[in-house]
Coordinates of C-alpha atoms and ligand atoms in Angstrom, one line a residue:
M66 CA 146.6 -76.1 91.6
S67 CA 146.9 -77.7 94.4
L68 CA 144.2 -80.6 95.8
T69 CA 141.5 -80.2 98.9
I70 CA 141.5 -82.3 101.0
A71 CA 137.6 -82.6 102.7
A72 CA 136.5 -84.2 106.3
L73 CA 133.2 -83.9 107.3
R74 CA 131.3 -84.2 110.3
E75 CA 130.4 -88.1 110.8
A76 CA 127.1 -89.5 111.6
P77 CA 125.5 -89.1 114.7
G78 CA 126.8 -91.5 117.0
E79 CA 130.2 -91.5 115.3
N80 CA 132.8 -89.4 117.7
R81 CA 135.7 -89.2 115.2
V82 CA 136.9 -87.1 112.5
A83 CA 138.9 -88.2 109.1
L84 CA 141.6 -85.1 110.0
S85 CA 143.3 -84.5 113.2
P86 CA 145.2 -80.5 113.3
E87 CA 147.9 -82.0 113.4
V88 CA 147.8 -83.7 109.9
V89 CA 146.0 -80.3 108.8
R90 CA 149.2 -78.1 109.5
K91 CA 151.3 -80.9 107.3
L92 CA 149.0 -80.8 104.5
V93 CA 148.5 -77.0 104.6
K94 CA 152.1 -77.0 104.5
G95 CA 152.4 -79.3 102.0
E96 CA 150.6 -77.0 99.7
F97 CA 147.2 -78.7 99.9
Q98 CA 144.1 -76.9 100.8
V99 CA 141.7 -78.3 103.3
L100 CA 138.1 -78.0 104.4
I101 CA 136.4 -79.1 107.2
E102 CA 132.7 -78.7 107.3
T103 CA 131.6 -76.7 110.3
G104 CA 131.6 -79.5 114.0
A105 CA 133.3 -82.2 111.9
G106 CA 136.0 -82.1 115.3
D107 CA 133.5 -81.4 118.0
R108 CA 132.7 -85.0 119.4
S109 CA 136.5 -85.0 119.5
F110 CA 137.3 -82.6 121.4
Y111 CA 138.9 -80.8 117.9
P112 CA 136.3 -77.7 117.2
D113 CA 136.3 -75.4 114.5
A114 CA 138.9 -72.8 115.5
V115 CA 141.4 -74.9 116.1
F116 CA 141.4 -76.5 112.9
E117 CA 141.3 -73.1 110.9
A118 CA 144.2 -72.2 113.2
A119 CA 145.9 -75.9 111.9
G120 CA 145.4 -74.0 108.3
A121 CA 142.2 -75.5 107.6
K122 CA 139.2 -73.3 105.9
I123 CA 136.2 -74.2 107.9
C124 CA 132.8 -73.8 105.5
D125 CA 129.6 -75.7 105.5
R126 CA 128.9 -79.4 104.4
Q127 CA 128.2 -78.7 100.5
A128 CA 131.3 -76.9 100.1
A129 CA 133.2 -79.1 101.3
I130 CA 131.9 -82.0 99.4
Q131 CA 131.7 -80.3 96.2
G132 CA 135.4 -79.1 96.7
A133 CA 137.2 -81.9 98.0
D134 CA 139.4 -83.9 95.6
V135 CA 140.0 -86.1 98.3
L136 CA 137.1 -86.1 101.3
A137 CA 138.4 -88.6 103.5
T138 CA 136.0 -89.9 106.0
I139 CA 135.7 -92.8 109.1
G140 CA 132.5 -94.3 108.6
Q141 CA 130.5 -94.4 104.7
P142 CA 129.1 -91.0 104.2
G143 CA 125.2 -91.2 103.6
K144 CA 123.0 -90.7 100.3
D145 CA 122.7 -86.8 100.5
V146 CA 127.3 -87.7 100.3
V147 CA 127.3 -89.3 97.3
D148 CA 124.4 -88.1 95.7
Q149 CA 126.2 -84.5 94.8
L150 CA 129.7 -86.5 94.4
K151 CA 131.2 -86.3 90.6
A152 CA 133.1 -88.1 88.3
G153 CA 136.8 -88.2 89.8
Q154 CA 136.5 -86.7 92.8
T155 CA 137.6 -89.9 95.9
L156 CA 136.6 -90.8 98.7
L157 CA 139.6 -92.4 101.7
G158 CA 138.0 -94.0 104.3
L159 CA 136.5 -97.2 106.2
L160 CA 133.8 -97.6 103.1
Q161 CA 132.8 -101.5 103.9
P162 CA 133.1 -102.6 100.3
L163 CA 132.7 -106.7 101.2
T164 CA 129.6 -106.0 102.8
D165 CA 128.3 -102.8 100.8
L166 CA 128.6 -104.6 97.3
D167 CA 125.9 -102.4 95.7
Y168 CA 127.7 -99.2 97.3
V169 CA 130.9 -100.1 96.1
Q170 CA 128.5 -100.5 92.2
E171 CA 126.8 -97.2 92.8
L172 CA 130.6 -95.5 93.2
A173 CA 131.5 -96.8 89.6
A174 CA 128.5 -95.7 87.9
K175 CA 129.5 -92.8 89.1
K176 CA 133.2 -93.0 88.2
V177 CA 133.7 -92.1 92.0
N178 CA 137.3 -92.7 92.9
A179 CA 137.0 -95.1 95.8
L180 CA 140.0 -96.2 98.7
A181 CA 138.0 -98.4 101.3
F182 CA 140.7 -99.1 104.5
E183 CA 139.3 -102.5 104.7
L184 CA 140.5 -103.4 101.6
L185 CA 144.7 -103.3 102.5
P186 CA 147.0 -105.5 102.1
R187 CA 148.2 -105.1 105.1
T188 CA 151.0 -107.2 105.0
V189 CA 152.8 -105.4 103.3
S190 CA 155.7 -103.7 104.7
R191 CA 154.8 -100.1 102.9
A192 CA 151.1 -100.0 104.2
Q193 CA 151.7 -100.4 107.8
T194 CA 151.1 -96.4 107.9
M195 CA 148.3 -97.2 106.2
D196 CA 146.5 -99.3 107.9
V197 CA 143.4 -97.7 109.4
L198 CA 142.1 -101.2 111.3
S199 CA 145.6 -102.0 113.2
S200 CA 145.2 -98.4 114.7
Q201 CA 141.9 -98.7 115.6
A202 CA 142.3 -101.9 116.3
S203 CA 144.8 -100.6 118.9
V204 CA 142.4 -98.2 120.0
A205 CA 139.3 -100.1 120.9
G206 CA 141.3 -102.7 123.1
Y207 CA 142.8 -100.4 124.9
K208 CA 138.8 -98.9 125.5
A209 CA 137.9 -102.4 126.3
A210 CA 140.1 -102.9 129.4
L211 CA 139.5 -99.5 130.4
L212 CA 135.8 -100.3 129.7
A213 CA 135.9 -103.7 131.9
A214 CA 137.4 -101.9 134.8
D215 CA 134.6 -99.4 135.1
R216 CA 131.8 -101.9 134.8
F217 CA 132.8 -104.1 137.1
S218 CA 131.4 -104.7 140.0
R219 CA 135.2 -105.0 141.9
Y220 CA 138.9 -104.4 141.5
L221 CA 140.7 -105.3 139.2
P222 CA 144.4 -105.5 141.2
M223 CA 144.9 -107.5 144.2
M224 CA 144.2 -105.3 147.1
I225 CA 145.4 -105.4 149.9
T226 CA 144.1 -103.8 152.9
A227 CA 143.4 -103.2 156.6
A228 CA 139.9 -104.2 155.6
G229 CA 140.8 -107.3 154.0
T230 CA 142.5 -108.7 150.4
A231 CA 140.4 -109.2 147.2
K232 CA 141.2 -111.4 144.7
P233 CA 142.7 -110.2 141.7
T234 CA 139.6 -110.2 138.9
K235 CA 140.4 -112.3 135.9
V236 CA 139.5 -111.4 132.8
L237 CA 140.1 -113.5 129.1
V238 CA 140.4 -112.3 126.2
L239 CA 139.2 -114.4 123.2
G240 CA 141.0 -113.7 120.1
T241 CA 144.1 -112.3 120.3
G242 CA 144.8 -110.1 117.0
V243 CA 145.7 -106.0 117.4
A244 CA 142.9 -105.1 119.6
G245 CA 143.3 -108.8 122.1
L246 CA 146.5 -108.3 122.4
Q247 CA 146.3 -104.7 123.8
A248 CA 143.7 -105.2 125.9
I249 CA 145.3 -107.7 127.0
G250 CA 148.1 -105.5 127.6
T251 CA 146.4 -102.6 129.3
A252 CA 144.3 -105.2 131.7
K253 CA 147.4 -106.5 132.9
R254 CA 148.5 -103.1 133.5
L255 CA 145.8 -102.8 135.9
G256 CA 146.6 -105.9 137.5
A257 CA 144.5 -108.4 137.2
M258 CA 144.9 -112.4 136.6
V259 CA 144.9 -112.3 132.4
S260 CA 144.3 -114.9 129.9
G261 CA 143.8 -115.3 125.8
Y262 CA 142.6 -117.7 123.4
D263 CA 142.7 -117.4 119.6
I264 CA 142.3 -120.0 116.8
R265 CA 145.4 -119.3 115.8
P266 CA 148.2 -121.4 117.4
A267 CA 151.0 -118.7 116.5
S268 CA 149.8 -115.9 118.5
R269 CA 150.4 -117.9 121.6
G270 CA 154.3 -116.3 122.0
E271 CA 152.7 -112.2 121.7
V272 CA 150.0 -113.2 124.0
E273 CA 152.7 -115.0 126.5
S274 CA 155.3 -112.0 126.1
L275 CA 152.6 -109.9 127.6
G276 CA 152.4 -112.4 130.8
A277 CA 149.1 -113.1 129.9
T278 CA 148.4 -117.5 129.9
F279 CA 147.7 -117.9 126.2
L280 CA 144.5 -121.3 126.4
T281 CA 144.3 -123.4 123.0
T282 CA 141.3 -125.8 122.3
S283 CA 141.7 -128.9 119.9
V284 CA 140.8 -126.5 116.7
S285 CA 143.4 -124.6 114.7
A286 CA 142.5 -122.9 111.5
T287 CA 145.5 -120.2 110.5
G288 CA 144.0 -118.8 107.8
E289 CA 145.6 -117.1 104.8
G290 CA 148.0 -113.4 105.3
G291 CA 148.2 -114.2 109.0
Y292 CA 144.3 -114.1 109.9
A293 CA 142.2 -116.5 111.1
R294 CA 140.0 -118.7 108.5
A295 CA 136.3 -119.2 109.3
L296 CA 135.3 -123.1 110.9
T297 CA 133.0 -125.6 110.0
P298 CA 130.1 -126.0 111.9
E299 CA 132.3 -129.2 113.5
E300 CA 134.5 -127.3 114.5
T301 CA 132.5 -124.6 115.8
A302 CA 130.6 -127.3 117.8
Q303 CA 133.3 -128.6 119.5
Q304 CA 135.4 -124.9 119.8
Q305 CA 132.3 -123.5 121.8
A306 CA 132.3 -126.6 124.5
E307 CA 135.7 -126.2 125.0
L308 CA 135.2 -122.3 125.5
A309 CA 132.9 -122.9 127.9
A310 CA 134.8 -124.3 130.5
F311 CA 137.6 -121.7 129.8
I312 CA 134.7 -118.8 130.2
A313 CA 132.9 -120.4 133.8
Q314 CA 136.1 -119.8 135.1
N315 CA 136.6 -116.6 135.2
D316 CA 134.9 -113.2 136.1
V317 CA 135.2 -110.1 133.0
I318 CA 135.5 -111.7 129.0
I319 CA 136.0 -109.5 126.3
T320 CA 135.8 -111.2 122.6
T321 CA 137.6 -109.4 119.6
A322 CA 137.5 -112.3 117.3
Q323 CA 136.6 -111.4 113.4
V324 CA 137.2 -113.2 110.1
P325 CA 137.8 -110.7 107.6
G326 CA 135.0 -110.5 105.2
R327 CA 132.3 -112.8 107.5
R328 CA 130.0 -112.6 110.1
P329 CA 131.7 -112.7 113.7
P330 CA 132.0 -116.4 115.2
L331 CA 130.2 -116.5 117.7
L332 CA 132.1 -118.1 120.8
V333 CA 129.6 -117.6 123.7
T334 CA 127.0 -119.7 123.0
Q335 CA 123.8 -119.1 124.5
K336 CA 124.9 -122.0 127.1
S337 CA 127.8 -120.2 128.2
V338 CA 125.5 -117.3 129.1
D339 CA 122.9 -118.2 130.7
A340 CA 124.7 -120.3 133.1
A341 CA 127.8 -117.0 133.4
K342 CA 127.1 -116.1 137.5
A343 CA 125.9 -112.8 139.0
G344 CA 128.5 -110.2 138.1
T345 CA 129.8 -111.6 135.2
L346 CA 131.0 -108.9 132.5
F347 CA 131.1 -110.0 129.0
I348 CA 132.5 -106.9 126.6
D349 CA 131.8 -107.9 123.0
L350 CA 134.1 -105.8 120.3
A351 CA 132.5 -107.9 117.6
A352 CA 128.8 -107.2 118.1
S353 CA 127.2 -106.0 115.2
A354 CA 124.3 -106.0 113.1
L355 CA 125.7 -109.1 111.2
G356 CA 126.2 -110.2 115.0
G357 CA 128.8 -110.8 117.5
N358 CA 131.0 -113.2 119.3
V359 CA 128.6 -113.3 121.8
A360 CA 124.9 -114.8 122.6
G361 CA 122.6 -112.5 122.7
S362 CA 124.9 -109.1 122.2
Q363 CA 122.9 -106.0 120.6
P364 CA 125.8 -102.8 118.9
D365 CA 126.2 -99.8 121.7
K366 CA 123.7 -101.3 124.1
T367 CA 123.7 -103.5 127.2
V368 CA 122.1 -106.6 128.3
T369 CA 121.9 -108.0 132.0
T370 CA 121.0 -111.5 132.1
A371 CA 118.7 -113.4 133.9
Q372 CA 121.3 -113.8 135.8
Q373 CA 122.8 -110.7 137.0
A374 CA 125.4 -111.3 134.1
Q375 CA 126.1 -107.7 131.5
I376 CA 126.7 -108.3 127.7
I377 CA 127.7 -104.9 126.4
G378 CA 128.2 -104.8 123.3
A379 CA 130.9 -102.5 122.7
G380 CA 131.3 -102.4 118.8
D381 CA 132.0 -99.0 119.3
M382 CA 135.1 -98.5 121.4
A383 CA 137.2 -96.6 118.8
S384 CA 134.5 -94.1 118.9
Q385 CA 134.8 -93.8 122.8
L386 CA 138.3 -92.8 122.7
P387 CA 137.6 -90.3 120.0
A388 CA 140.8 -88.2 120.0
S389 CA 143.6 -90.6 120.4
A390 CA 141.4 -92.1 117.3
S391 CA 140.8 -89.4 115.5
D392 CA 145.2 -88.8 115.6
M393 CA 145.8 -91.9 114.8
F394 CA 143.2 -92.4 111.8
A395 CA 144.4 -88.6 110.3
K396 CA 147.9 -90.4 109.7
N397 CA 146.3 -93.4 108.2
V398 CA 145.0 -90.8 106.1
Q399 CA 147.6 -89.1 105.5
A400 CA 149.8 -92.1 104.5
V401 CA 147.6 -92.6 101.8
L402 CA 147.9 -89.0 100.2
T403 CA 151.6 -89.3 100.6
A404 CA 151.3 -92.8 98.5
I405 CA 149.4 -91.2 96.2
V406 CA 149.8 -87.6 95.3
Q407 CA 153.1 -86.9 92.5
D408 CA 154.0 -83.5 91.3
G409 CA 150.7 -82.3 93.2
K410 CA 148.6 -84.8 91.1
L411 CA 146.7 -87.6 92.0
V412 CA 148.0 -90.7 90.5
L413 CA 146.5 -93.8 91.1
D414 CA 148.3 -96.9 90.0
V415 CA 145.9 -99.8 90.0
D416 CA 149.0 -101.9 89.3
D417 CA 150.8 -101.1 92.5
E418 CA 150.1 -103.6 94.8
V419 CA 149.6 -101.8 98.4
I420 CA 147.0 -98.6 95.7
G421 CA 145.8 -101.2 93.3
E422 CA 144.3 -103.5 96.2
L423 CA 143.3 -100.6 98.6
L424 CA 141.3 -99.5 95.7
A425 CA 137.3 -100.0 95.3
T426 CA 137.0 -98.8 91.8
T427 CA 138.2 -95.9 89.9
N428 CA 137.1 -94.0 86.5
G429 CA 133.8 -96.8 86.3
E430 CA 136.1 -100.2 87.1
I431 CA 136.2 -102.5 90.1
I432 CA 140.5 -102.9 90.6
S433 CA 140.4 -104.8 93.7
S434 CA 140.8 -108.1 94.0
R435 CA 139.0 -109.1 96.9
V436 CA 135.3 -106.9 95.4
R437 CA 136.4 -108.5 92.5
D438 CA 135.6 -112.3 93.8
A439 CA 132.6 -110.5 95.6
L440 CA 131.4 -109.6 92.4
K441 CA 132.6 -113.0 90.7
L442 CA 133.5 -110.7 88.7
P443 CA 137.3 -112.0 86.3
A444 CA 140.6 -111.4 87.4
R445 CA 142.6 -107.8 85.9
P446 CA 145.1 -108.8 84.0
A447 CA 148.9 -109.3 85.9
A448 CA 149.8 -106.1 86.9
K449 CA 153.0 -105.7 84.9
P450 CA 156.6 -104.7 87.4
A451 CA 157.1 -102.2 89.4
E452 CA 158.6 -99.0 88.6
S453 CA 159.7 -96.2 91.2
T454 CA 158.3 -92.9 91.7
E455 CA 158.7 -90.6 93.4
T456 CA 156.5 -89.0 95.5
K457 CA 155.0 -86.3 97.0
G458 CA 155.8 -86.2 100.4
V459 CA 153.7 -84.1 103.0
D460 CA 155.5 -85.9 106.3
Ligands
LIG262 P1 141.3 -109.9 113.6 O1 140.7 -108.1 114.0 O2 140.7 -110.0 112.0 O3 140.3 -110.8 114.6 C1 140.8 -110.8 115.9 C2 141.4 -111.9 116.1 O4 140.1 -113.3 116.3 C3 142.3 -113.0 115.1 O5 143.5 -112.7 115.7 C4 142.1 -114.1 114.8 O6 142.4 -115.0 114.7 C5 141.0 -114.3 116.1 N1 140.0 -115.2 115.2 C6 139.8 -115.0 114.2 N2 138.0 -116.5 114.7 C7 138.1 -117.1 115.7 C8 138.1 -118.0 116.2 N3 136.4 -118.6 116.0 N4 137.9 -118.4 117.6 C9 139.1 -117.0 118.2 N5 139.7 -116.5 117.8 C10 139.6 -115.9 116.4 O7 142.6 -109.8 113.3 P2 143.7 -108.7 112.9 O8 143.7 -108.1 114.9 O9 143.5 -107.8 112.4 O10 145.3 -109.5 113.1 C11 144.9 -110.9 112.4 C12 146.3 -111.0 112.2 O11 147.1 -110.1 111.7 C13 147.3 -111.1 113.6 O12 148.4 -111.6 113.5 C14 147.8 -109.6 113.4 O13 149.1 -110.2 114.3 C15 148.3 -109.7 111.6 N6 148.4 -108.0 112.0 C16 149.6 -108.3 110.7 C17 150.1 -106.8 110.2 C18 151.7 -106.7 109.6 O14 151.9 -107.1 109.2 N7 151.8 -105.4 109.1 C19 148.8 -105.6 110.5 C20 148.2 -106.1 111.5 C21 147.6 -107.7 111.6

């Protein structure tokens, strides 16, 4: 008997879909069955007929939920889905396991298996094909630079015309991880004069290799696994004061700074926002219900200041390039399926260094060490040495 993978129509405002026609075609060839909820791909411009031609069965929401062995989703499915899930079914998506512990505990109580992309150990090389955070951040950074070009009131490149010369726009990117580097590369290609800043000094080489200027402050804060650590209140104040001078010299400020599992750091203070001259554009990719990198940014809203600067809450950039973002997300889903399916059966190896971390819960137990830490549970017993296993490929 083959496994059934399903994708649902996401919540309003989310344009992406967790499976793409290309991945459906491969899954079906690999003897999976695929269920797609009616209209799931509409906002990514993948109509039902395209999924059907790829080999999926189109069905209503209830049939997709109930028929799924594995339910692939972009965002956290709502109560209507969770209420219908049964023990042994598997959820795979961005499930917010570190910021919504009640949700994980509810799934554990139902004995649902939950694989949350936020928990992926990203520095393990074989996990890179599963890395939704990177694939979606890359799309988001690209789209943020295009949004800057679209919303800014001037040319990005230098323009020499018979009617005069336009100076290039100065773009500053704060936070030069995956999204920031993509924003830098795209803004450079559009002809802007670009600089980048990150609290991790190791980022310098990457920024400079894109032809941008790397800016530093007297505060540096490399944390674990290549991430930044949260700053102390003193360091935060110092950083904000030094950044204010950089911000004042730029026309467009794209912010992408995140610290895993924490509220995003405030890099642009109210004072810097108030001091920004008319036309200055802030694009805050970290804007969320928890707050963002720019004082006063609001998710999915544009705020105009008294001085006519604009702050765009741009936490949904990947969703604004839905077909490319869905294609990449679906490839990440496919990579996880390849790792967890053996001989047509789901095998969730809790001792595997990748799957054991990606897995928030299985069989009623909390598995991921990061979720266990957040719930103040003791560590699970150490993993036994890995044995090599043949997996059923879905390539
Ligand atoms: P992220 O989304 O967690 O954060 C974005 C950026 O914000 C990071 O560069 C971070 O250093 C920066 N930041 C955080 N606090 C800051 C502050 N107060 N001021 C300024 N900047 C601040 O990061 P990400 O894009 O997911 O990537 C984080 C790191 O992990 C990068 O070095 C990236 O290259 C690395 N990474 C490695 C792999 C891999 O090895 N396969 C995969 C993905 C990312």
